[in-house]
mmCIF file of N, CA and C in Angstrom:
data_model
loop_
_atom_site.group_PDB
_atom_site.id
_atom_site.type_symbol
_atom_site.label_atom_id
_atom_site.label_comp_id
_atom_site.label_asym_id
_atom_site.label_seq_id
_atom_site.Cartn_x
_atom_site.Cartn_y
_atom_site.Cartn_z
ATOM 1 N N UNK A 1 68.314 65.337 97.482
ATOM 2 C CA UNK A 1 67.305 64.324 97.643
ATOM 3 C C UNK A 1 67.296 63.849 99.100
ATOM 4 N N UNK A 2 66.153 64.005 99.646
ATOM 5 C CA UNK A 2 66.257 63.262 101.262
ATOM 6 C C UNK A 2 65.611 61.612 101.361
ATOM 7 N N UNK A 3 66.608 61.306 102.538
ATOM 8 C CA UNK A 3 66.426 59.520 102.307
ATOM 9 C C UNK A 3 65.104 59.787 103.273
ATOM 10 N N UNK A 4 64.334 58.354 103.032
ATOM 11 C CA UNK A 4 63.044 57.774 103.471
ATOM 12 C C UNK A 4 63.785 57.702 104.954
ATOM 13 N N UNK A 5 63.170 58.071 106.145
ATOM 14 C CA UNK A 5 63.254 57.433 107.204
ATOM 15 C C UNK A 5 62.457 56.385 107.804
ATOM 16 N N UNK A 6 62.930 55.289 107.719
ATOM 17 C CA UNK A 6 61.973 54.370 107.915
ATOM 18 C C UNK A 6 61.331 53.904 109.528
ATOM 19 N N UNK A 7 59.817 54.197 109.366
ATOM 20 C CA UNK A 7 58.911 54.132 110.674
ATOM 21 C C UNK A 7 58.589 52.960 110.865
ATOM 22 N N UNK A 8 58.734 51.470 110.737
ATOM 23 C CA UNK A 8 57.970 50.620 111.193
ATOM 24 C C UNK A 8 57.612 50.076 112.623
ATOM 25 N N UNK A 9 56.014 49.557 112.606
ATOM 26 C CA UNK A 9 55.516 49.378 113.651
ATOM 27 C C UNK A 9 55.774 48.310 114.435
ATOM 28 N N UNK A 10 56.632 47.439 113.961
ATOM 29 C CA UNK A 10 56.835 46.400 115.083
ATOM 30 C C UNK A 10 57.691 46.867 115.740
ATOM 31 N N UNK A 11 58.392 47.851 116.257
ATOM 32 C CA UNK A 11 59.505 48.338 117.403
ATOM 33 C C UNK A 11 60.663 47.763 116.411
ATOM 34 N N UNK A 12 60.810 48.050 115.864
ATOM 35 C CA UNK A 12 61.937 47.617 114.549
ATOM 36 C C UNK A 12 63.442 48.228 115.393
ATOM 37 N N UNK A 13 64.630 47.473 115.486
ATOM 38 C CA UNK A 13 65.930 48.007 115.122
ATOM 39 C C UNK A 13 66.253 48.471 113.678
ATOM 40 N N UNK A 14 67.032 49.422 113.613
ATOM 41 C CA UNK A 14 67.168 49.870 112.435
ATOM 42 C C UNK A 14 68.398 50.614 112.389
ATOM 43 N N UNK A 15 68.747 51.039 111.187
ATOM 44 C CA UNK A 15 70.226 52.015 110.682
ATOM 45 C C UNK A 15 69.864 52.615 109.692
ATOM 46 N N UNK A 16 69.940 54.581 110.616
ATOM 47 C CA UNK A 16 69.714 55.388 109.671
ATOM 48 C C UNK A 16 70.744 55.979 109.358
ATOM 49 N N UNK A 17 71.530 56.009 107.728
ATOM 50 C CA UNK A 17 72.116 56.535 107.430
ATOM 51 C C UNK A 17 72.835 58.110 106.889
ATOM 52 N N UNK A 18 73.731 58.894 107.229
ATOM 53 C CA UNK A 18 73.644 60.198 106.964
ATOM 54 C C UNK A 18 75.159 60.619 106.143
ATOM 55 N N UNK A 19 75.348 61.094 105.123
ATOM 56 C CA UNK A 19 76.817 61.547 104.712
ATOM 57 C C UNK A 19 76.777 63.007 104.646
ATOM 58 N N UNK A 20 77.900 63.826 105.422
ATOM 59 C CA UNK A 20 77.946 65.040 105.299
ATOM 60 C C UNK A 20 79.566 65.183 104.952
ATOM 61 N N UNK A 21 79.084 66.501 103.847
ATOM 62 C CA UNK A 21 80.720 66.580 103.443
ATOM 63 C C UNK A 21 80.899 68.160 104.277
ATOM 64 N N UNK A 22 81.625 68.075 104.925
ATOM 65 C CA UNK A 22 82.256 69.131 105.748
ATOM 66 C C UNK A 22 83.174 70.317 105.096
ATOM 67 N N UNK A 23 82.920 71.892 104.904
ATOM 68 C CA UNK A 23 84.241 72.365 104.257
ATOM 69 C C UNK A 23 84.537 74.024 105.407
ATOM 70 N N UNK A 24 85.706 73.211 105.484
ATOM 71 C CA UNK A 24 85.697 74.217 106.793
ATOM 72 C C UNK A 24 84.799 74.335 108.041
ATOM 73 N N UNK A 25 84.507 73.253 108.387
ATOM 74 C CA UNK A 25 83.368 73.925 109.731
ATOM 75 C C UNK A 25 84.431 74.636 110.781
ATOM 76 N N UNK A 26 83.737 75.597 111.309
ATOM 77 C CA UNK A 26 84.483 76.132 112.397
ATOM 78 C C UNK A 26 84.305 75.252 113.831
ATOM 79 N N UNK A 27 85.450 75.748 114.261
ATOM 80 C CA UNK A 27 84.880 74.982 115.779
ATOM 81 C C UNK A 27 84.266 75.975 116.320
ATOM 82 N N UNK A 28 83.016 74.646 116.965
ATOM 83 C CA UNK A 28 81.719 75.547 117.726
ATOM 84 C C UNK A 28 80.784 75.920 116.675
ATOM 85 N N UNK A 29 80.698 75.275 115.177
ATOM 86 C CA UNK A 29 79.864 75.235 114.217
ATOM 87 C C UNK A 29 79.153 74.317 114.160
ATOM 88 N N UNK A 30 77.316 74.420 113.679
ATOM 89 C CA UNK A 30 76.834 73.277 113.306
ATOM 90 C C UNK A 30 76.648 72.954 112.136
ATOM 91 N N UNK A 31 76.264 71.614 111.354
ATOM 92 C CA UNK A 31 75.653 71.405 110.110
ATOM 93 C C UNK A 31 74.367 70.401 110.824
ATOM 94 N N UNK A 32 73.674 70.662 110.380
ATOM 95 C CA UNK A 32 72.599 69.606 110.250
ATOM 96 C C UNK A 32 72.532 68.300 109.267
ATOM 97 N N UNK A 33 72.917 66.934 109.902
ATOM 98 C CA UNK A 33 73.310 65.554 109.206
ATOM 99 C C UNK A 33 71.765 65.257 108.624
ATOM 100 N N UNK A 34 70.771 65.071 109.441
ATOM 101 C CA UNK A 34 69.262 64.367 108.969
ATOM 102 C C UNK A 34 68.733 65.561 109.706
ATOM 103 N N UNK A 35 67.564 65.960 109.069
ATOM 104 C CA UNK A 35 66.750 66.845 109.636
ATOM 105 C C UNK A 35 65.030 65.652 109.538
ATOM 106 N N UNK A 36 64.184 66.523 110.602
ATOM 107 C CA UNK A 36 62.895 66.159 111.043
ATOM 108 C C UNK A 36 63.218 64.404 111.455
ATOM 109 N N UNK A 37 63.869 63.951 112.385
ATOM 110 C CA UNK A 37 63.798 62.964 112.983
ATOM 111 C C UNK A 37 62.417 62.437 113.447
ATOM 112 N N UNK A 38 61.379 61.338 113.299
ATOM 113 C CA UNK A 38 60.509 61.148 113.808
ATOM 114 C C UNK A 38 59.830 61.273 115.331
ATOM 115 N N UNK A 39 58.560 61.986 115.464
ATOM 116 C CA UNK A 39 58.572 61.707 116.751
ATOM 117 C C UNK A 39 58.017 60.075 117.229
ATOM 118 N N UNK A 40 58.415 59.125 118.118
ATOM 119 C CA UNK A 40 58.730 58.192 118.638
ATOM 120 C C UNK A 40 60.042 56.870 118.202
ATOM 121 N N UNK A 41 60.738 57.876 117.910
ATOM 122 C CA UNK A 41 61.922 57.167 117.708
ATOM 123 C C UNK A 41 62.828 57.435 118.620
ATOM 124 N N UNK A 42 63.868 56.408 119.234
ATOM 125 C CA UNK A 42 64.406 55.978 120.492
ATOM 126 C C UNK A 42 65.386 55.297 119.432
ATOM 127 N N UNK A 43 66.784 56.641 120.104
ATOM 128 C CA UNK A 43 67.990 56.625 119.006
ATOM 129 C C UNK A 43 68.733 55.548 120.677
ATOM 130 N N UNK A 44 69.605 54.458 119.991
ATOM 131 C CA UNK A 44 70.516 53.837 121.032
ATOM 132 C C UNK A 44 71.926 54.023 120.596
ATOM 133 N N UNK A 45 72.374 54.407 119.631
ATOM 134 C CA UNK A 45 73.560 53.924 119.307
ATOM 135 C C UNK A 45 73.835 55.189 118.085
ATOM 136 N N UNK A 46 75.657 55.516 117.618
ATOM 137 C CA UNK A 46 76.312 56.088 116.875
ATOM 138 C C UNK A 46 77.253 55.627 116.433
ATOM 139 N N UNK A 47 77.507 55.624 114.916
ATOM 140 C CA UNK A 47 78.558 55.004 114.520
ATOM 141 C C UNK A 47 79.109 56.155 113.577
ATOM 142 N N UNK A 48 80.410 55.885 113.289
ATOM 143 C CA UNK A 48 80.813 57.529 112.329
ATOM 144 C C UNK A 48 81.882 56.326 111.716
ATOM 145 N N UNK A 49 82.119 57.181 110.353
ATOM 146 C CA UNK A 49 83.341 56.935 109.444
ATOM 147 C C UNK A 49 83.657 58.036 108.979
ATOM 148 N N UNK A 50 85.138 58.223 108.925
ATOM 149 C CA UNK A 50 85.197 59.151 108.648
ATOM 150 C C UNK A 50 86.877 59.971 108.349
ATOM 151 N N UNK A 51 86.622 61.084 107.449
ATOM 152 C CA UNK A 51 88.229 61.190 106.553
ATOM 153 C C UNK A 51 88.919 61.932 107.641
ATOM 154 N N UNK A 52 90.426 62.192 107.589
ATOM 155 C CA UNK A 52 90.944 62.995 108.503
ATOM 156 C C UNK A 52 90.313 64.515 108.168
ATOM 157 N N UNK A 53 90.175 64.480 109.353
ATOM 158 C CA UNK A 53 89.348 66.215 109.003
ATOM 159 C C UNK A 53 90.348 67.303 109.682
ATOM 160 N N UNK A 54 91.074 67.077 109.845
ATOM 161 C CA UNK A 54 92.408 68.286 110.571
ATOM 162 C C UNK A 54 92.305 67.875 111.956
ATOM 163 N N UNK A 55 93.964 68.598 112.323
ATOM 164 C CA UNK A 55 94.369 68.229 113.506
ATOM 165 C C UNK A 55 93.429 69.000 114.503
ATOM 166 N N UNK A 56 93.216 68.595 115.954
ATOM 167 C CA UNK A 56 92.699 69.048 117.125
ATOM 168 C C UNK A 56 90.834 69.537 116.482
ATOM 169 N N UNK A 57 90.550 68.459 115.858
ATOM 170 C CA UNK A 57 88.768 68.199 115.414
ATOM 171 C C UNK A 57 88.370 67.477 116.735
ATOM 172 N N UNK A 58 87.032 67.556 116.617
ATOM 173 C CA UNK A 58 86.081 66.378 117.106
ATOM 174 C C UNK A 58 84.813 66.485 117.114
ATOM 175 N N UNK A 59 84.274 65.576 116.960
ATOM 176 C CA UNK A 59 82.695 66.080 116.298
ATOM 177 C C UNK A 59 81.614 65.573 117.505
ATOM 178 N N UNK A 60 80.892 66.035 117.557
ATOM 179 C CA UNK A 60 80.050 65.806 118.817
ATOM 180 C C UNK A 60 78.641 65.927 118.224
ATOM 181 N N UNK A 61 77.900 64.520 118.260
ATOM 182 C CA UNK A 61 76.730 64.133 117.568
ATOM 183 C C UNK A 61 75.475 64.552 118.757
ATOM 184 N N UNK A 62 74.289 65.559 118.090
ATOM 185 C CA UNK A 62 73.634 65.773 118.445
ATOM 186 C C UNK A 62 71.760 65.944 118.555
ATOM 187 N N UNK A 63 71.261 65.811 118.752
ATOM 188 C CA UNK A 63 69.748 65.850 118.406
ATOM 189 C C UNK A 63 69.173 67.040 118.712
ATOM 190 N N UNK A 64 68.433 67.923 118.097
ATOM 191 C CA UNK A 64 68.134 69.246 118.220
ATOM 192 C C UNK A 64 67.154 69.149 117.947
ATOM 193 N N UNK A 65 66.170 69.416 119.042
ATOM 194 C CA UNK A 65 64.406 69.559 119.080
ATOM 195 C C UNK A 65 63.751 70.577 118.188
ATOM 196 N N UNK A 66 62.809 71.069 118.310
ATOM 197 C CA UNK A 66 61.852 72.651 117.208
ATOM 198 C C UNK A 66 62.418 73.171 117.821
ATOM 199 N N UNK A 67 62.366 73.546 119.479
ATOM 200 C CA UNK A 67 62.286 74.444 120.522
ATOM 201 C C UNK A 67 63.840 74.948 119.988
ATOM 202 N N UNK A 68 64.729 73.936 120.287
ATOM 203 C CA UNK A 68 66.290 74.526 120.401
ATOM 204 C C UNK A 68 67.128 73.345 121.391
ATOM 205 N N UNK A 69 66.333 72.778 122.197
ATOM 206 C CA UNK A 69 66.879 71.979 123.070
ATOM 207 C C UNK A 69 67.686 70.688 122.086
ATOM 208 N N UNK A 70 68.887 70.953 123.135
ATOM 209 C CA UNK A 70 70.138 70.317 122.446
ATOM 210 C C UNK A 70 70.085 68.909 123.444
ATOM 211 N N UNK A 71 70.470 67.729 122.659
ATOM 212 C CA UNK A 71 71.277 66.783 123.674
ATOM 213 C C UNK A 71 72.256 66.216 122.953
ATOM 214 N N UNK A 72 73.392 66.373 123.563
ATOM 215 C CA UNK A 72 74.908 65.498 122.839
ATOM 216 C C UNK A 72 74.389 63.988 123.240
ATOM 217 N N UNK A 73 74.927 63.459 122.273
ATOM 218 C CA UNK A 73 74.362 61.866 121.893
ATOM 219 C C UNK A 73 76.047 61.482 122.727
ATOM 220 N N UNK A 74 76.997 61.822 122.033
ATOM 221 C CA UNK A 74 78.255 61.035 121.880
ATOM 222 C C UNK A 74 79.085 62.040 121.415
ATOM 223 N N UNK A 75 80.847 61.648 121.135
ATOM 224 C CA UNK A 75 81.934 62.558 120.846
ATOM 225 C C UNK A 75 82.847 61.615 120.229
ATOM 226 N N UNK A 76 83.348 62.514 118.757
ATOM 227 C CA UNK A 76 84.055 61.226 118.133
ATOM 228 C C UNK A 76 85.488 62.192 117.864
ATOM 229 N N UNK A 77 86.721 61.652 118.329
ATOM 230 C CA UNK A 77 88.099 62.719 117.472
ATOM 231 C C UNK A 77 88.231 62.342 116.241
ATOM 232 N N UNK A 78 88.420 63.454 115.350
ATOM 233 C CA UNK A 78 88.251 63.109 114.103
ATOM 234 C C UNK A 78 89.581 63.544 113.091
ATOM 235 N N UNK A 79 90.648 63.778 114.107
ATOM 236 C CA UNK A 79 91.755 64.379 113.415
ATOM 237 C C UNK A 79 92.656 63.186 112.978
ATOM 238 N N UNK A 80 92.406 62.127 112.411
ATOM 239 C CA UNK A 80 92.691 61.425 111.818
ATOM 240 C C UNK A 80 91.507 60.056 110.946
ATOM 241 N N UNK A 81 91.558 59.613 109.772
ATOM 242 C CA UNK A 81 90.527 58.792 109.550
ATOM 243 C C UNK A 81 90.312 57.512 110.591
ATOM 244 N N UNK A 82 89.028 57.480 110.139
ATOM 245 C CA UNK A 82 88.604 56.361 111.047
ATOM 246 C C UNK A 82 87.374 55.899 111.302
ATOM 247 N N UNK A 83 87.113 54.848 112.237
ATOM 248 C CA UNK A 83 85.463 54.316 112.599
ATOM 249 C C UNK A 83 85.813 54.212 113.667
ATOM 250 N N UNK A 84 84.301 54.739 114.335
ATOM 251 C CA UNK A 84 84.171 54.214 115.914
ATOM 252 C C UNK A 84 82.621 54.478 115.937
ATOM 253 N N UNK A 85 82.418 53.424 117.330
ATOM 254 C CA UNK A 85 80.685 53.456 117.461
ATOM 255 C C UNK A 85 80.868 53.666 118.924
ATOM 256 N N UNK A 86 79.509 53.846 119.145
ATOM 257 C CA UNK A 86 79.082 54.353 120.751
ATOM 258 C C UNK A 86 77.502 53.838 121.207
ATOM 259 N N UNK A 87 77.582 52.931 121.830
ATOM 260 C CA UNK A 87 76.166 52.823 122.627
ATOM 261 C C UNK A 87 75.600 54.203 123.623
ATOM 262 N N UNK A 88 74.568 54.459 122.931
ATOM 263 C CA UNK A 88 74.140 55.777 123.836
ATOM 264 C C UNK A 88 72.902 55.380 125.155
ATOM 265 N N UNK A 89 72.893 56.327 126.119
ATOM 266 C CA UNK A 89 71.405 55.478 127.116
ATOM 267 C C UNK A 89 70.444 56.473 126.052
ATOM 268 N N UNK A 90 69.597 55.344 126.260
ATOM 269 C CA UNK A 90 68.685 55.895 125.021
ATOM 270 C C UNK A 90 67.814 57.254 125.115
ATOM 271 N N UNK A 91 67.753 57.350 123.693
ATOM 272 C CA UNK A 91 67.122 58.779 123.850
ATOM 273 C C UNK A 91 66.022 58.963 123.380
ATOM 274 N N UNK A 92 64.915 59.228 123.823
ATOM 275 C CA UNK A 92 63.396 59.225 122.708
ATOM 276 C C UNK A 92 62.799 60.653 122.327
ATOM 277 N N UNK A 93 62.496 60.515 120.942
ATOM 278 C CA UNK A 93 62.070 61.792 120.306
ATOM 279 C C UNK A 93 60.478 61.820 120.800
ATOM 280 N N UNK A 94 59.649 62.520 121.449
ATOM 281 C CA UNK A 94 58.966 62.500 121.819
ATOM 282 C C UNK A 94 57.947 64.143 121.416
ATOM 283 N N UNK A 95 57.094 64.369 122.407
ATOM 284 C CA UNK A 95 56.685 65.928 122.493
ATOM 285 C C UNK A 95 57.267 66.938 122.004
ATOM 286 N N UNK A 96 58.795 67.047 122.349
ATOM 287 C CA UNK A 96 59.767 68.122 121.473
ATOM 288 C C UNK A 96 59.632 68.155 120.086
ATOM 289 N N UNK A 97 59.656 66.898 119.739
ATOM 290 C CA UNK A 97 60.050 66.427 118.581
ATOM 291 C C UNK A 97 59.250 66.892 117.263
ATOM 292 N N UNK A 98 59.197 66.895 116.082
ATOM 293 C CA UNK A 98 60.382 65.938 115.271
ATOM 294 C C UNK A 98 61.719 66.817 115.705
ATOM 295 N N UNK A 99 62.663 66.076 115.475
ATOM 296 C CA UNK A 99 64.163 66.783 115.981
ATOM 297 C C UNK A 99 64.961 66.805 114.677
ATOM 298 N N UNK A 100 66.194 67.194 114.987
ATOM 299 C CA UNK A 100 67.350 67.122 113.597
ATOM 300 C C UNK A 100 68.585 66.536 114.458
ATOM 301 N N UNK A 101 69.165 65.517 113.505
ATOM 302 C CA UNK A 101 70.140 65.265 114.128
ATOM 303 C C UNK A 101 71.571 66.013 113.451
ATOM 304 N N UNK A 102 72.188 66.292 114.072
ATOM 305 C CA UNK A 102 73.122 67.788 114.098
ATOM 306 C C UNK A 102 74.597 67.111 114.615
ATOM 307 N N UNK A 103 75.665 67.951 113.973
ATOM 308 C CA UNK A 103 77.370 67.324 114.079
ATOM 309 C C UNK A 103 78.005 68.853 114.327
ATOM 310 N N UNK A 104 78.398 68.778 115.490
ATOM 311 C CA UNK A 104 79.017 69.827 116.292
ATOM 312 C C UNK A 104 80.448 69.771 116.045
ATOM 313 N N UNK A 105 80.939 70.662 115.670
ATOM 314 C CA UNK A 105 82.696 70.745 115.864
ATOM 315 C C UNK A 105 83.404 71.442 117.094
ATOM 316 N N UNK A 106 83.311 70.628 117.848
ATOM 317 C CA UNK A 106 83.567 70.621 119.295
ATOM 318 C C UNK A 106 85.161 71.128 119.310
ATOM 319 N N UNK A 107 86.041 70.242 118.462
ATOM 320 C CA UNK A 107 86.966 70.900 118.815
ATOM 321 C C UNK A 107 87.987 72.201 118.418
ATOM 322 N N UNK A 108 89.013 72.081 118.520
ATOM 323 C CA UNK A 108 89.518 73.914 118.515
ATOM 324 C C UNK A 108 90.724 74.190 117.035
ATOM 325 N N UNK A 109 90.309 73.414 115.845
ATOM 326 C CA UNK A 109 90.267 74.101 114.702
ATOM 327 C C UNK A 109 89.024 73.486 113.738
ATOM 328 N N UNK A 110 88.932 74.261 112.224
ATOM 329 C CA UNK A 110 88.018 73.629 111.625
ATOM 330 C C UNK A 110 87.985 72.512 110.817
ATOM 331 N N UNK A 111 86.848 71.963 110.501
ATOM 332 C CA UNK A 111 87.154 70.699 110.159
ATOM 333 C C UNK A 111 86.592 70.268 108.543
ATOM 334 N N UNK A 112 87.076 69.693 107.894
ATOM 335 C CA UNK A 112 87.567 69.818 106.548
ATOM 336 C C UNK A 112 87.364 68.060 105.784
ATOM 337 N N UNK A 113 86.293 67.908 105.250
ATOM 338 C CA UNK A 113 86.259 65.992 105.129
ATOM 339 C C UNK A 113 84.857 65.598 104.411
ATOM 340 N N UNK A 114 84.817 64.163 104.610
ATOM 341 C CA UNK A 114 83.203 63.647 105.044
ATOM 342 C C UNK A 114 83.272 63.018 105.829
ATOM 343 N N UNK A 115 82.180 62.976 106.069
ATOM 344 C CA UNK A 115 81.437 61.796 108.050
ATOM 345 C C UNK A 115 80.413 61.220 107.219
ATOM 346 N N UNK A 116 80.360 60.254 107.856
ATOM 347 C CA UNK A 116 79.239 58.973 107.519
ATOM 348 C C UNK A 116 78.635 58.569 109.138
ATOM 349 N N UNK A 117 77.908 59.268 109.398
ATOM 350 C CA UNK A 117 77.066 59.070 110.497
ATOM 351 C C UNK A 117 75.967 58.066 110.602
ATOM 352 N N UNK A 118 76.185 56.551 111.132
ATOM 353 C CA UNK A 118 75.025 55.801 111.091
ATOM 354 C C UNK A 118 74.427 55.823 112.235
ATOM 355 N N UNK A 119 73.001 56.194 112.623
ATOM 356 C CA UNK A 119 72.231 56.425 113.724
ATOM 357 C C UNK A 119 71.704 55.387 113.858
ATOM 358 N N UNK A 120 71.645 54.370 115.165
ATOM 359 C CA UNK A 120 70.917 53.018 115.239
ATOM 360 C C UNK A 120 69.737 53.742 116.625
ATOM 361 N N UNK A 121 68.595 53.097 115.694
ATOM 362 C CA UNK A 121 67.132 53.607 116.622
ATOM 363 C C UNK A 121 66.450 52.436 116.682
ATOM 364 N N UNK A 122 65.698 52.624 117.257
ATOM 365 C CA UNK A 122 63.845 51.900 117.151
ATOM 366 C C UNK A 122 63.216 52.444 117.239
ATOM 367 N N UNK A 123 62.039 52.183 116.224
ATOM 368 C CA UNK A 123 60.983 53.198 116.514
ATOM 369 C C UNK A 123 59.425 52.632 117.110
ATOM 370 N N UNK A 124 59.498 53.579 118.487
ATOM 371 C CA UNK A 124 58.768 52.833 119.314
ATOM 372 C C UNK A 124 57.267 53.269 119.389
ATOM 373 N N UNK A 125 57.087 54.365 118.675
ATOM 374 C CA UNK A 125 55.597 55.039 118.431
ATOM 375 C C UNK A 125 55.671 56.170 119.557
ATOM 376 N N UNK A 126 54.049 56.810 119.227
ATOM 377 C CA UNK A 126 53.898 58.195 120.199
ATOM 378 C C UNK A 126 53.256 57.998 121.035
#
């Protein structure tokens, strides 16, 4: 079932939520967390929770355009449980767009868990 992403027009702050259960990702693997991100949404912020996913993990949160064009948002170590957030300089889904937002296993074994990825945006129109 895919969640509603919510568009409102007053330039709304908001928290979009994502749970991915991980089994085995390799490092240097992707999964796709939310797919078709809106175009005029202006992501600021990342927050993750998340189980120990094995030693020498780290997940590296990303936005992936139609084209292919990648941008790393942020980088979270994940070889032990935990929360952490990250103010990002903002990023707007625009022309490329709609995008997917995407969880990279950056680091050098695979990773084994769930992530709770909360994406804080506004959505600022096209």
């Amino acid at each position: 079932m895919k969640e509603t992403f919510y568009k409102g027009a007053a330039g709304n702050l908001s928290l979009h939520v994502a749970t991915v259960s991980l089994a085995a990702l390799a490092a240097n693997a992707t999964t796709i967390a939310s797919d078709g991100l809106p175009i005029g949404t202006q992501i600021t912020g990342v927050r993750i929770i998340n189980d120990a996913l094995g030693a020498d993990t780290e997940l590296t949160v990303q936005v992936v355009d139609h084209s292919g064009g990648k941008k790393d948002l942020t980088a979270f170590d994940t070889a032990s449980a935990g929360n952490a957030g990250a103010f990002v300089k903002p990023v707007y889904i625009g022309d490329e767009g709609p995008s997917d937002l995407v969880v990279k296993n950056t680091g050098s074994a695979a990773a084994t868990g769930e992530v709770v990825l909360q994406l804080e945006y506004r959505y600022k129109g096209y």
